[in-house]
Structures are given as structure tokens and as C-alpha cells.
Amino acid sequence: MGYIKSAALEETGYVVLDSYGKEIDPKEWLDLEYVDWKSSGDTRFAPLASAKGEIECNGFWNHKPPRTDKDGVWIDSQTAIAPTLTERALEPGANVGRCRIIELQPNSYADCLYNLHQDDNNRLNPDGTGWVVRGFFNLTDDKDSFFVLRENRTDPQGEVRIALPAGAQLIIDTQRLWHAATHLGSEPRYCLITSWESGPELDAYIEKYNGVPHADIVDVPQDVLEAGQVEQARRDAARAAYYAAKGQQEKLAMSEA
């Protein structure tokens, strides 16, 4: 049967929506309670909705009973501080799973490439239901920063780099695309991330805000692109060597026990 997916995301795996042009008080993200949760860099997260309405960021399948990333429970103490952000997450009318603010510390393009990852959005998601994707609404004005999307983590061919000024709005199939952000600012980047279930409600929302499956690609000097690719390969090799050595040590310890 397969899953219900948005046709708008079929071509590239993402859409760019109209920019959000309204003012939001920064207190809506700065005054929230954050938890340490590492994802593609030096990050913290402030959840607005979680599996049980608690201030934590775990996948819904890690709770009892385990379930897919849908039907998130809103956290009253957080949504009271961030009513506009909560309203934006609810606006499509699609089922919401996890909803949270990410705080990302400055990093480099090479850091971003090393941190490219895919999300595990659809574990336990029943066949025939809506595929879970994620909305990214940039809150801070990070004019020199950009989102990186790849179909293959280590292959730069076709890499998409999307600018991240305040108000930038993307919807991405993050289980399909490898993704991370290059944040070249001096202050943390803040972004609202919402897990939405694909279906007619999300399709209508994408159409309402003129979602397009292509973006103007941020220009990056060729030497920076090449150096980032080399550094990604170096770090990947170092990580592989570390875990290989660790495995050998564990085997030796077991043989001597």
C-alpha cells in the first residue's frame, strides 16, 4: 500500500515556502526551557510538544508504549511562553509529532558536512498512513548561514544550499535527504522544527504559501567546498578507525576474561 506522501516533495525532497514576514518577540524562544540534546553540531533543544508533554526530546518509539512520531502532547509551560510559535506549528492543521526550537552554535561548512544526517521520522508508522516530514522556520536573521541538503551524504553532486535569513520557511523529507546547517554567525541560530504528517492538510498549506521544490543556491567559494569535502572524509576515516580499534580492544578483553 505504501505511505501517503506530498506530491510537492516528490521531485527534490523539499519545498521552500514564502518567507514569514511578521515580527516575533525573541523572548518566545530565548525564555524557553532548553535541554542538552546533540544533533548535527553543538545544539540544545526547547520542546513545545513531546511524546508525553514532558520537557525532553526523545523519539516517541523510545517511550512506553512505543509509537510513531505523531500526536505530540503540547507542553503548557512552554507554549505559554511561545504562543506565536505554537500557532505557526498548528496552522497547517496536520498532525504534529515532535515540535521544538533548536539552538545551534556557530560552525563551519566542514562541520556541517561531517554532521549531515537523516532523521528517523517514520519508525513504527503504519503502512497506509501519512509520511512524517519536518518544517523548518528560521527565527534568527542568519544571513551568512545556509542549510545543506544532499541525496548522498558523501557525494557533493547536486548539493543544495538554502539561505537562512529570518523568516525562511522550508519543509523537508528529512528521512530521505541528508541535512545539516552551516552557521557562520557569531551568535546562536534559532529555528522552529515541527514534525508534520503528510496528507491533504499539509498539501493545502504548501499550496497556500507557494511552496516550490527548488531554491536559489547559496554561492560558496570552490576552495571552501573542496576543503570541506576533504575534512569530512578525514573525520569519517578517523571515526571509523576509532570504532575499529575499540572493537578490537573489546574482543581482546573478552578473550582474556
PDB file of N, CA and C in Angstrom, residues 185-225:
ATOM      1  N   GLY A 185      27.460  32.675  11.801  1.00  0.00           N
ATOM      2  CA  GLY A 185      27.289  33.857  12.641  1.00  0.00           C
ATOM      3  C   GLY A 185      28.128  33.784  13.907  1.00  0.00           C
ATOM      4  N   SER A 186      28.039  34.817  14.707  1.00  0.00           N
ATOM      5  CA  SER A 186      28.768  34.858  15.981  1.00  0.00           C
ATOM      6  C   SER A 186      27.872  34.511  17.163  1.00  0.00           C
ATOM      7  N   GLU A 187      26.564  34.502  16.943  1.00  0.00           N
ATOM      8  CA  GLU A 187      25.586  34.172  17.981  1.00  0.00           C
ATOM      9  C   GLU A 187      24.847  32.891  17.577  1.00  0.00           C
ATOM     10  N   PRO A 188      24.170  32.237  18.533  1.00  0.00           N
ATOM     11  CA  PRO A 188      23.442  31.007  18.191  1.00  0.00           C
ATOM     12  C   PRO A 188      22.345  31.247  17.161  1.00  0.00           C
ATOM     13  N   ARG A 189      22.086  30.232  16.383  1.00  0.00           N
ATOM     14  CA  ARG A 189      20.965  30.232  15.438  1.00  0.00           C
ATOM     15  C   ARG A 189      19.787  29.539  16.107  1.00  0.00           C
ATOM     16  N   TYR A 190      18.586  30.110  15.924  1.00  0.00           N
ATOM     17  CA  TYR A 190      17.382  29.504  16.466  1.00  0.00           C
ATOM     18  C   TYR A 190      16.396  29.226  15.334  1.00  0.00           C
ATOM     19  N   CYS A 191      15.762  28.056  15.403  1.00  0.00           N
ATOM     20  CA  CYS A 191      14.855  27.617  14.339  1.00  0.00           C
ATOM     21  C   CYS A 191      13.758  26.746  14.949  1.00  0.00           C
ATOM     22  N   LEU A 192      12.527  26.950  14.497  1.00  0.00           N
ATOM     23  CA  LEU A 192      11.399  26.115  14.909  1.00  0.00           C
ATOM     24  C   LEU A 192      11.336  24.899  13.997  1.00  0.00           C
ATOM     25  N   ILE A 193      11.345  23.703  14.588  1.00  0.00           N
ATOM     26  CA  ILE A 193      11.287  22.458  13.827  1.00  0.00           C
ATOM     27  C   ILE A 193      10.029  21.696  14.257  1.00  0.00           C
ATOM     28  N   THR A 194       9.193  21.352  13.277  1.00  0.00           N
ATOM     29  CA  THR A 194       7.939  20.661  13.575  1.00  0.00           C
ATOM     30  C   THR A 194       7.805  19.411  12.709  1.00  0.00           C
ATOM     31  N   SER A 195       7.483  18.293  13.352  1.00  0.00           N
ATOM     32  CA  SER A 195       7.175  17.059  12.623  1.00  0.00           C
ATOM     33  C   SER A 195       5.704  17.085  12.238  1.00  0.00           C
ATOM     34  N   TRP A 196       5.437  17.011  10.922  1.00  0.00           N
ATOM     35  CA  TRP A 196       4.068  17.023  10.412  1.00  0.00           C
ATOM     36  C   TRP A 196       3.778  15.742   9.639  1.00  0.00           C
ATOM     37  N   GLU A 197       2.537  15.291   9.719  1.00  0.00           N
ATOM     38  CA  GLU A 197       2.107  14.141   8.928  1.00  0.00           C
ATOM     39  C   GLU A 197       1.621  14.615   7.559  1.00  0.00           C
ATOM     40  N   SER A 198       2.155  13.996   6.515  1.00  0.00           N
ATOM     41  CA  SER A 198       1.729  14.339   5.151  1.00  0.00           C
ATOM     42  C   SER A 198       0.268  13.947   4.936  1.00  0.00           C
ATOM     43  N   GLY A 199      -0.387  14.735   4.119  1.00  0.00           N
ATOM     44  CA  GLY A 199      -1.787  14.485   3.815  1.00  0.00           C
ATOM     45  C   GLY A 199      -2.394  15.735   3.205  1.00  0.00           C
ATOM     46  N   PRO A 200      -3.707  15.766   3.005  1.00  0.00           N
ATOM     47  CA  PRO A 200      -4.347  16.911   2.342  1.00  0.00           C
ATOM     48  C   PRO A 200      -4.164  18.227   3.087  1.00  0.00           C
ATOM     49  N   GLU A 201      -4.098  18.179   4.420  1.00  0.00           N
ATOM     50  CA  GLU A 201      -3.916  19.420   5.180  1.00  0.00           C
ATOM     51  C   GLU A 201      -2.554  20.042   4.888  1.00  0.00           C
ATOM     52  N   LEU A 202      -1.506  19.212   4.910  1.00  0.00           N
ATOM     53  CA  LEU A 202      -0.174  19.741   4.633  1.00  0.00           C
ATOM     54  C   LEU A 202      -0.050  20.157   3.172  1.00  0.00           C
ATOM     55  N   ASP A 203      -0.663  19.419   2.268  1.00  0.00           N
ATOM     56  CA  ASP A 203      -0.646  19.794   0.851  1.00  0.00           C
ATOM     57  C   ASP A 203      -1.265  21.179   0.650  1.00  0.00           C
ATOM     58  N   ALA A 204      -2.392  21.429   1.314  1.00  0.00           N
ATOM     59  CA  ALA A 204      -3.066  22.725   1.182  1.00  0.00           C
ATOM     60  C   ALA A 204      -2.202  23.848   1.749  1.00  0.00           C
ATOM     61  N   TYR A 205      -1.499  23.556   2.842  1.00  0.00           N
ATOM     62  CA  TYR A 205      -0.617  24.552   3.458  1.00  0.00           C
ATOM     63  C   TYR A 205       0.541  24.905   2.514  1.00  0.00           C
ATOM     64  N   ILE A 206       1.131  23.876   1.895  1.00  0.00           N
ATOM     65  CA  ILE A 206       2.226  24.106   0.948  1.00  0.00           C
ATOM     66  C   ILE A 206       1.737  24.953  -0.228  1.00  0.00           C
ATOM     67  N   GLU A 207       0.545  24.646  -0.709  1.00  0.00           N
ATOM     68  CA  GLU A 207      -0.009  25.419  -1.825  1.00  0.00           C
ATOM     69  C   GLU A 207      -0.312  26.852  -1.414  1.00  0.00           C
ATOM     70  N   LYS A 208      -0.849  27.031  -0.216  1.00  0.00           N
ATOM     71  CA  LYS A 208      -1.204  28.372   0.268  1.00  0.00           C
ATOM     72  C   LYS A 208       0.008  29.281   0.312  1.00  0.00           C
ATOM     73  N   TYR A 209       1.153  28.734   0.705  1.00  0.00           N
ATOM     74  CA  TYR A 209       2.362  29.547   0.833  1.00  0.00           C
ATOM     75  C   TYR A 209       3.348  29.306  -0.316  1.00  0.00           C
ATOM     76  N   ASN A 210       2.782  28.888  -1.458  1.00  0.00           N
ATOM     77  CA  ASN A 210       3.529  28.858  -2.722  1.00  0.00           C
ATOM     78  C   ASN A 210       4.822  28.053  -2.635  1.00  0.00           C
ATOM     79  N   GLY A 211       4.720  26.859  -2.055  1.00  0.00           N
ATOM     80  CA  GLY A 211       5.895  26.011  -1.923  1.00  0.00           C
ATOM     81  C   GLY A 211       6.467  25.615  -3.273  1.00  0.00           C
ATOM     82  N   VAL A 212       7.764  25.755  -3.439  1.00  0.00           N
ATOM     83  CA  VAL A 212       8.442  25.389  -4.686  1.00  0.00           C
ATOM     84  C   VAL A 212       9.567  24.412  -4.370  1.00  0.00           C
ATOM     85  N   PRO A 213       9.788  23.412  -5.250  1.00  0.00           N
ATOM     86  CA  PRO A 213      10.770  22.364  -4.963  1.00  0.00           C
ATOM     87  C   PRO A 213      12.188  22.704  -5.405  1.00  0.00           C
ATOM     88  N   HIS A 214      12.474  23.990  -5.527  1.00  0.00           N
ATOM     89  CA  HIS A 214      13.817  24.426  -5.898  1.00  0.00           C
ATOM     90  C   HIS A 214      14.143  25.705  -5.139  1.00  0.00           C
ATOM     91  N   ALA A 215      15.436  25.911  -4.872  1.00  0.00           N
ATOM     92  CA  ALA A 215      15.859  27.109  -4.158  1.00  0.00           C
ATOM     93  C   ALA A 215      17.037  27.739  -4.882  1.00  0.00           C
ATOM     94  N   ASP A 216      17.208  29.050  -4.693  1.00  0.00           N
ATOM     95  CA  ASP A 216      18.423  29.707  -5.155  1.00  0.00           C
ATOM     96  C   ASP A 216      19.582  29.161  -4.327  1.00  0.00           C
ATOM     97  N   ILE A 217      20.594  28.644  -4.983  1.00  0.00           N
ATOM     98  CA  ILE A 217      21.702  28.005  -4.281  1.00  0.00           C
ATOM     99  C   ILE A 217      22.687  29.053  -3.762  1.00  0.00           C
ATOM    100  N   VAL A 218      22.986  28.984  -2.480  1.00  0.00           N
ATOM    101  CA  VAL A 218      23.961  29.898  -1.880  1.00  0.00           C
ATOM    102  C   VAL A 218      25.334  29.622  -2.490  1.00  0.00           C
ATOM    103  N   ASP A 219      25.987  30.686  -2.929  1.00  0.00           N
ATOM    104  CA  ASP A 219      27.303  30.554  -3.550  1.00  0.00           C
ATOM    105  C   ASP A 219      28.372  30.442  -2.475  1.00  0.00           C
ATOM    106  N   VAL A 220      29.220  29.425  -2.583  1.00  0.00           N
ATOM    107  CA  VAL A 220      30.324  29.195  -1.653  1.00  0.00           C
ATOM    108  C   VAL A 220      31.597  29.044  -2.479  1.00  0.00           C
ATOM    109  N   PRO A 221      32.685  29.693  -2.095  1.00  0.00           N
ATOM    110  CA  PRO A 221      33.925  29.577  -2.867  1.00  0.00           C
ATOM    111  C   PRO A 221      34.337  28.121  -3.067  1.00  0.00           C
ATOM    112  N   GLN A 222      34.861  27.814  -4.257  1.00  0.00           N
ATOM    113  CA  GLN A 222      35.210  26.446  -4.599  1.00  0.00           C
ATOM    114  C   GLN A 222      36.229  25.858  -3.635  1.00  0.00           C
ATOM    115  N   ASP A 223      37.174  26.680  -3.164  1.00  0.00           N
ATOM    116  CA  ASP A 223      38.188  26.139  -2.251  1.00  0.00           C
ATOM    117  C   ASP A 223      37.580  25.741  -0.923  1.00  0.00           C
ATOM    118  N   VAL A 224      36.527  26.454  -0.493  1.00  0.00           N
ATOM    119  CA  VAL A 224      35.842  26.100   0.756  1.00  0.00           C
ATOM    120  C   VAL A 224      35.075  24.790   0.569  1.00  0.00           C
ATOM    121  N   LEU A 225      34.417  24.646  -0.592  1.00  0.00           N
ATOM    122  CA  LEU A 225      33.693  23.413  -0.882  1.00  0.00           C
ATOM    123  C   LEU A 225      34.645  22.215  -0.890  1.00  0.00           C
TER     124      LEU A 225
END
